[in-house]
PDB file of C-alpha atoms in Angstrom:
ATOM      1  CA  LEU A   3     -21.177 -17.908  -6.482  1.00 35.00           C
ATOM      2  CA  ALA A   4     -23.113 -16.881  -8.678  1.00 38.00           C
ATOM      3  CA  PRO A   5     -22.103 -13.062 -10.349  1.00 43.00           C
ATOM      4  CA  LEU A   6     -24.928 -10.054  -9.873  1.00 47.00           C
ATOM      5  CA  GLY A   7     -26.836 -11.853  -7.617  1.00 53.00           C
ATOM      6  CA  LEU A   8     -28.302 -14.108 -10.215  1.00 55.00           C
ATOM      7  CA  PRO A   9     -29.754 -17.814  -9.076  1.00 60.00           C
ATOM      8  CA  PRO A  10     -27.103 -20.476 -10.780  1.00 59.00           C
ATOM      9  CA  GLY A  11     -29.560 -21.798 -13.079  1.00 60.00           C
ATOM     10  CA  LEU A  12     -29.393 -18.630 -14.208  1.00 63.00           C
ATOM     11  CA  LEU A  13     -25.440 -17.947 -15.477  1.00 63.00           C
ATOM     12  CA  PRO A  14     -24.265 -17.650 -18.646  1.00 65.00           C
ATOM     13  CA  LEU A  15     -22.992 -21.137 -19.879  1.00 68.00           C
ATOM     14  CA  ASP A  16     -22.239 -19.428 -23.285  1.00 73.00           C
ATOM     15  CA  SER A  17     -20.983 -15.834 -24.924  1.00 77.00           C
ATOM     16  CA  ALA A  18     -24.601 -15.134 -26.113  1.00 77.00           C
ATOM     17  CA  GLY A  19     -25.654 -15.261 -22.437  1.00 72.00           C
ATOM     18  CA  THR A  20     -27.719 -18.293 -22.912  1.00 73.00           C
ATOM     19  CA  THR A  21     -28.318 -20.170 -19.513  1.00 72.00           C
ATOM     20  CA  ASN A  22     -29.713 -23.174 -18.562  1.00 68.00           C
ATOM     21  CA  LEU A  23     -33.421 -21.980 -17.790  1.00 70.00           C
ATOM     22  CA  ASP A  24     -33.386 -20.571 -21.171  1.00 71.00           C
ATOM     23  CA  ARG A  25     -32.514 -23.836 -22.874  1.00 69.00           C
ATOM     24  CA  GLN A  26     -35.365 -25.368 -20.567  1.00 68.00           C
ATOM     25  CA  PHE A  27     -38.202 -23.358 -22.080  1.00 66.00           C
ATOM     26  CA  GLU A  28     -36.412 -23.752 -24.909  1.00 67.00           C
ATOM     27  CA  ALA A  29     -37.474 -27.033 -25.141  1.00 64.00           C
ATOM     28  CA  VAL A  30     -40.813 -26.725 -24.053  1.00 61.00           C
ATOM     29  CA  ARG A  31     -41.990 -23.578 -25.997  1.00 57.00           C
ATOM     30  CA  PRO A  32     -42.704 -26.398 -29.205  1.00 55.00           C
ATOM     31  CA  ILE A  33     -45.488 -27.693 -26.658  1.00 52.00           C
ATOM     32  CA  GLN A  34     -46.674 -25.026 -24.830  1.00 50.00           C
ATOM     33  CA  GLY A  35     -49.936 -24.516 -25.924  1.00 50.00           C
ATOM     34  CA  THR A  36     -50.510 -27.229 -28.120  1.00 47.00           C
ATOM     35  CA  GLY A  37     -54.278 -28.406 -26.266  1.00 47.00           C
ATOM     36  CA  ASP A  38     -53.320 -32.219 -26.582  1.00 46.00           C
ATOM     37  CA  ALA A  39     -48.941 -31.966 -24.307  1.00 45.00           C
ATOM     38  CA  PRO A  40     -48.814 -32.152 -20.190  1.00 47.00           C
ATOM     39  CA  ILE A  41     -48.159 -28.826 -20.173  1.00 47.00           C
ATOM     40  CA  SER A  42     -50.458 -27.263 -22.774  1.00 46.00           C
ATOM     41  CA  GLU A  43     -52.199 -25.890 -19.775  1.00 53.00           C
ATOM     42  CA  SER A  44     -49.559 -24.765 -17.479  1.00 58.00           C
ATOM     43  CA  ARG A  45     -47.321 -21.562 -15.456  1.00 61.00           C
ATOM     44  CA  PHE A  46     -44.390 -21.177 -15.527  1.00 62.00           C
ATOM     45  CA  ARG A  47     -42.752 -20.885 -11.800  1.00 65.00           C
ATOM     46  CA  VAL A  48     -39.095 -20.538 -10.915  1.00 67.00           C
ATOM     47  CA  LEU A  49     -38.207 -20.278  -7.431  1.00 65.00           C
ATOM     48  CA  VAL A  50     -35.432 -18.573  -6.432  1.00 64.00           C
ATOM     49  CA  GLU A  51     -33.337 -18.096  -3.065  1.00 62.00           C
ATOM     50  CA  LYS A  52     -33.514 -14.357  -2.822  1.00 63.00           C
ATOM     51  CA  PRO A  53     -35.263 -11.355  -5.780  1.00 64.00           C
ATOM     52  CA  PHE A  54     -33.878 -10.224  -8.105  1.00 62.00           C
ATOM     53  CA  ASP A  55     -34.431  -8.447 -11.307  1.00 63.00           C
ATOM     54  CA  SER A  56     -35.724 -10.727 -13.692  1.00 64.00           C
ATOM     55  CA  SER A  57     -36.958  -8.257 -16.611  1.00 64.00           C
ATOM     56  CA  THR A  58     -33.667 -10.088 -18.839  1.00 59.00           C
ATOM     57  CA  VAL A  59     -34.082 -13.711 -18.333  1.00 59.00           C
ATOM     58  CA  GLY A  60     -36.216 -16.203 -19.030  1.00 53.00           C
ATOM     59  CA  ARG A  61     -38.745 -16.177 -21.846  1.00 55.00           C
ATOM     60  CA  PRO A  62     -41.273 -14.022 -20.861  1.00 57.00           C
ATOM     61  CA  GLU A  63     -44.442 -15.539 -23.917  1.00 56.00           C
ATOM     62  CA  LEU A  64     -43.918 -18.746 -21.179  1.00 55.00           C
ATOM     63  CA  GLU A  65     -44.598 -15.879 -18.346  1.00 60.00           C
ATOM     64  CA  PRO A  66     -42.531 -17.190 -15.946  1.00 62.00           C
ATOM     65  CA  SER A  67     -42.931 -16.313 -13.022  1.00 64.00           C
ATOM     66  CA  PHE A  68     -39.480 -15.762 -10.228  1.00 66.00           C
ATOM     67  CA  LEU A  69     -40.682 -16.411  -6.785  1.00 64.00           C
ATOM     68  CA  THR A  70     -38.690 -16.846  -3.382  1.00 66.00           C
ATOM     69  CA  ASP A  71     -39.208 -18.189  -0.285  1.00 63.00           C
ATOM     70  CA  LYS A  72     -41.583 -16.984   1.928  1.00 68.00           C
ATOM     71  CA  ASP A  73     -39.807 -18.152   5.189  1.00 68.00           C
ATOM     72  CA  ARG A  74     -35.957 -18.832   4.200  1.00 70.00           C
ATOM     73  CA  TYR A  75     -36.036 -21.784   6.257  1.00 79.00           C
ATOM     74  CA  ARG A  76     -38.638 -23.923   4.637  1.00 81.00           C
ATOM     75  CA  GLY A  77     -37.444 -26.740   3.200  1.00 83.00           C
ATOM     76  CA  THR A  78     -38.524 -28.108  -0.964  1.00 84.00           C
ATOM     77  CA  GLY A  79     -41.680 -29.463   0.986  1.00 89.00           C
ATOM     78  CA  GLY A  80     -42.449 -26.094   2.517  1.00 89.00           C
ATOM     79  CA  VAL A  81     -41.901 -24.737  -0.857  1.00 85.00           C
ATOM     80  CA  LEU A  82     -43.727 -27.037  -2.803  1.00 88.00           C
ATOM     81  CA  ARG A  83     -46.469 -26.207  -0.024  1.00 90.00           C
ATOM     82  CA  ASP A  84     -46.345 -22.666  -0.467  1.00 86.00           C
ATOM     83  CA  ALA A  85     -46.939 -22.736  -4.186  1.00 83.00           C
ATOM     84  CA  ALA A  86     -49.280 -25.466  -3.506  1.00 87.00           C
ATOM     85  CA  ASP A  87     -51.890 -23.233  -1.915  1.00 86.00           C
ATOM     86  CA  GLU A  88     -53.962 -21.316  -4.903  1.00 82.00           C
ATOM     87  CA  LEU A  89     -53.819 -24.479  -6.797  1.00 86.00           C
ATOM     88  CA  ASP A  90     -57.123 -27.444  -6.815  1.00 90.00           C
ATOM     89  CA  ASP A  91     -55.835 -30.185  -5.586  1.00 93.00           C
ATOM     90  CA  ASP A  92     -56.345 -32.984  -8.095  1.00 91.00           C
ATOM     91  CA  ALA A  93     -52.875 -30.293 -10.171  1.00 87.00           C
ATOM     92  CA  ARG A  94     -49.640 -31.112 -10.981  1.00 87.00           C
ATOM     93  CA  ILE A  95     -46.527 -29.261  -9.644  1.00 86.00           C
ATOM     94  CA  LEU A  96     -43.866 -30.023 -11.993  1.00 84.00           C
ATOM     95  CA  VAL A  97     -40.434 -30.041 -10.041  1.00 84.00           C
ATOM     96  CA  MET A  98     -36.680 -29.222 -11.577  1.00 80.00           C
ATOM     97  CA  THR A  99     -33.590 -29.334  -9.957  1.00 77.00           C
ATOM     98  CA  GLY A 100     -32.093 -25.986 -11.397  1.00 69.00           C
ATOM     99  CA  SER A 101     -28.953 -27.926 -13.348  1.00 69.00           C
ATOM    100  CA  GLU A 102     -30.873 -30.519 -14.958  1.00 74.00           C
ATOM    101  CA  ILE A 103     -29.843 -31.755 -18.628  1.00 73.00           C
ATOM    102  CA  PHE A 104     -32.055 -34.578 -20.316  1.00 76.00           C
ATOM    103  CA  GLU A 105     -30.553 -36.637 -23.079  1.00 76.00           C
ATOM    104  CA  ASP A 106     -33.277 -36.519 -24.958  1.00 75.00           C
ATOM    105  CA  GLY A 107     -34.967 -33.407 -24.025  1.00 73.00           C
ATOM    106  CA  LEU A 108     -37.011 -31.908 -21.079  1.00 76.00           C
ATOM    107  CA  SER A 109     -40.665 -32.232 -23.589  1.00 76.00           C
ATOM    108  CA  ALA A 110     -39.701 -36.023 -23.532  1.00 81.00           C
ATOM    109  CA  ALA A 111     -39.401 -36.245 -19.544  1.00 83.00           C
ATOM    110  CA  ILE A 112     -42.770 -34.319 -19.064  1.00 81.00           C
ATOM    111  CA  GLU A 113     -44.149 -36.756 -21.475  1.00 84.00           C
ATOM    112  CA  THR A 114     -42.836 -39.951 -19.680  1.00 88.00           C
ATOM    113  CA  VAL A 115     -43.481 -38.237 -15.516  1.00 87.00           C
ATOM    114  CA  ALA A 116     -47.403 -37.218 -17.603  1.00 85.00           C
ATOM    115  CA  GLY A 117     -48.080 -40.761 -18.586  1.00 89.00           C
ATOM    116  CA  VAL A 118     -47.545 -41.878 -15.554  1.00 93.00           C
ATOM    117  CA  ASP A 119     -50.963 -41.471 -13.271  1.00 92.00           C
ATOM    118  CA  ALA A 120     -49.830 -41.255  -9.481  1.00 95.00           C
ATOM    119  CA  ASP A 121     -49.845 -38.616  -6.547  1.00 95.00           C
ATOM    120  CA  VAL A 122     -45.907 -38.393  -6.654  1.00 95.00           C
ATOM    121  CA  VAL A 123     -43.767 -39.489  -9.115  1.00 95.00           C
ATOM    122  CA  LEU A 124     -40.667 -39.807  -9.517  1.00 94.00           C
ATOM    123  CA  CYS A 125     -38.515 -39.970 -12.253  1.00 92.00           C
ATOM    124  CA  ARG A 126     -35.091 -41.800 -13.052  1.00 92.00           C
ATOM    125  CA  ARG A 127     -32.737 -42.689 -15.672  1.00 90.00           C
ATOM    126  CA  ALA A 128     -32.629 -45.682 -18.051  1.00 89.00           C
ATOM    127  CA  ASN A 129     -29.026 -46.819 -15.352  1.00 90.00           C
ATOM    128  CA  PHE A 130     -31.253 -46.244 -12.533  1.00 91.00           C
ATOM    129  CA  SER A 131     -29.897 -43.024 -11.447  1.00 90.00           C
ATOM    130  CA  PRO A 132     -32.118 -40.476  -9.994  1.00 89.00           C
ATOM    131  CA  ALA A 133     -32.778 -37.302 -12.776  1.00 89.00           C
ATOM    132  CA  GLY A 134     -33.458 -34.251 -10.847  1.00 85.00           C
ATOM    133  CA  LEU A 135     -37.721 -34.963 -11.693  1.00 87.00           C
ATOM    134  CA  TRP A 136     -40.925 -34.953 -10.738  1.00 89.00           C
ATOM    135  CA  SER A 137     -44.096 -34.382 -10.222  1.00 89.00           C
ATOM    136  CA  ILE A 138     -46.456 -34.353  -7.232  1.00 92.00           C
ATOM    137  CA  ARG A 139     -50.605 -33.593  -7.251  1.00 93.00           C
ATOM    138  CA  ALA A 140     -51.280 -30.496  -5.365  1.00 92.00           C
ATOM    139  CA  ARG A 141     -53.237 -32.082  -2.679  1.00 95.00           C
ATOM    140  CA  CYS A 142     -50.594 -34.351  -1.181  1.00 95.00           C
ATOM    141  CA  LEU A 143     -49.068 -30.900   0.077  1.00 94.00           C
ATOM    142  CA  ARG A 144     -52.041 -30.021   2.032  1.00 94.00           C
ATOM    143  CA  ARG A 145     -50.702 -32.010   4.771  1.00 91.00           C
ATOM    144  CA  VAL A 146     -47.198 -30.100   4.924  1.00 94.00           C
ATOM    145  CA  SER A 147     -47.040 -27.079   8.054  1.00 92.00           C
ATOM    146  CA  GLY A 148     -47.458 -23.780   6.517  1.00 89.00           C
ATOM    147  CA  VAL A 149     -44.640 -23.122   8.821  1.00 89.00           C
ATOM    148  CA  GLY A 150     -41.041 -24.316   9.886  1.00 90.00           C
ATOM    149  CA  TYR A 151     -38.813 -26.826   7.759  1.00 90.00           C
ATOM    150  CA  ALA A 152     -40.411 -29.210   5.488  1.00 91.00           C
ATOM    151  CA  ASP A 153     -37.085 -31.325   3.463  1.00 89.00           C
ATOM    152  CA  PHE A 154     -39.585 -33.371   0.816  1.00 88.00           C
ATOM    153  CA  LYS A 155     -37.911 -35.819   0.178  1.00 88.00           C
ATOM    154  CA  GLU A 156     -36.235 -37.071   3.949  1.00 91.00           C
ATOM    155  CA  GLN A 157     -39.762 -35.644   5.300  1.00 93.00           C
ATOM    156  CA  VAL A 158     -42.638 -35.029   2.729  1.00 92.00           C
ATOM    157  CA  LEU A 159     -42.046 -37.922   0.846  1.00 92.00           C
ATOM    158  CA  ALA A 160     -41.585 -40.165   3.879  1.00 92.00           C
ATOM    159  CA  ASP A 161     -45.235 -39.292   5.286  1.00 92.00           C
ATOM    160  CA  LEU A 162     -46.722 -40.037   2.174  1.00 93.00           C
ATOM    161  CA  THR A 163     -45.547 -43.789   1.812  1.00 91.00           C
ATOM    162  CA  ASP A 164     -48.341 -44.804   3.656  1.00 90.00           C
ATOM    163  CA  SER A 165     -51.116 -43.749   1.857  1.00 91.00           C
ATOM    164  CA  ARG A 166     -50.481 -42.044  -1.171  1.00 94.00           C
ATOM    165  CA  ASP A 167     -49.734 -44.003  -4.540  1.00 95.00           C
ATOM    166  CA  ILE A 168     -46.009 -42.913  -5.076  1.00 95.00           C
ATOM    167  CA  ARG A 169     -44.402 -44.731  -8.441  1.00 95.00           C
ATOM    168  CA  VAL A 170     -40.827 -44.099 -10.167  1.00 95.00           C
ATOM    169  CA  ALA A 171     -40.824 -42.857 -14.336  1.00 94.00           C
ATOM    170  CA  THR A 172     -37.779 -44.721 -16.087  1.00 93.00           C
ATOM    171  CA  LEU A 173     -36.451 -42.202 -18.820  1.00 89.00           C
ATOM    172  CA  ALA A 174     -36.389 -43.158 -21.693  1.00 83.00           C
ATOM    173  CA  ARG A 175     -32.337 -42.656 -22.296  1.00 67.00           C
ATOM    174  CA  SER A 176     -29.770 -41.756 -19.405  1.00 52.00           C
TER     175      SER A 176
END
């Protein structure tokens, strides 16, 4: 469905060509680099299904990188494991679905998740419905196989319940 081979999160939302990814980058720009924000030292990586010309999308000042799965059938857990390879064990990976929009803004949602010190933090809305945002420490992903398919919610998360601190953070508004 994506014209010109763009991933759905990079489809224009208005006549100016603004994408949902642009809106998310705009939301984090004010707190990125402030030094006291949870993402002040973050690198932005956007996982996409297949390679595309990324020179015209995103916010270059945030230095996003666009990555593709190293294997066609990795699953979310496998993709996260691959992304965590170069990270320290205590690094937290923040994951957000490409179409997610937060009523209080992305920075408020990030601060909510960052305020919970756990190995895995799942985010829900005030009405208890799931929000497409969670964080996981890189060390939790070391258990996932480097080859094959691994679904995060059905396989990886289930495997972590016996040995890791998993919590749910609730957004102030939904």
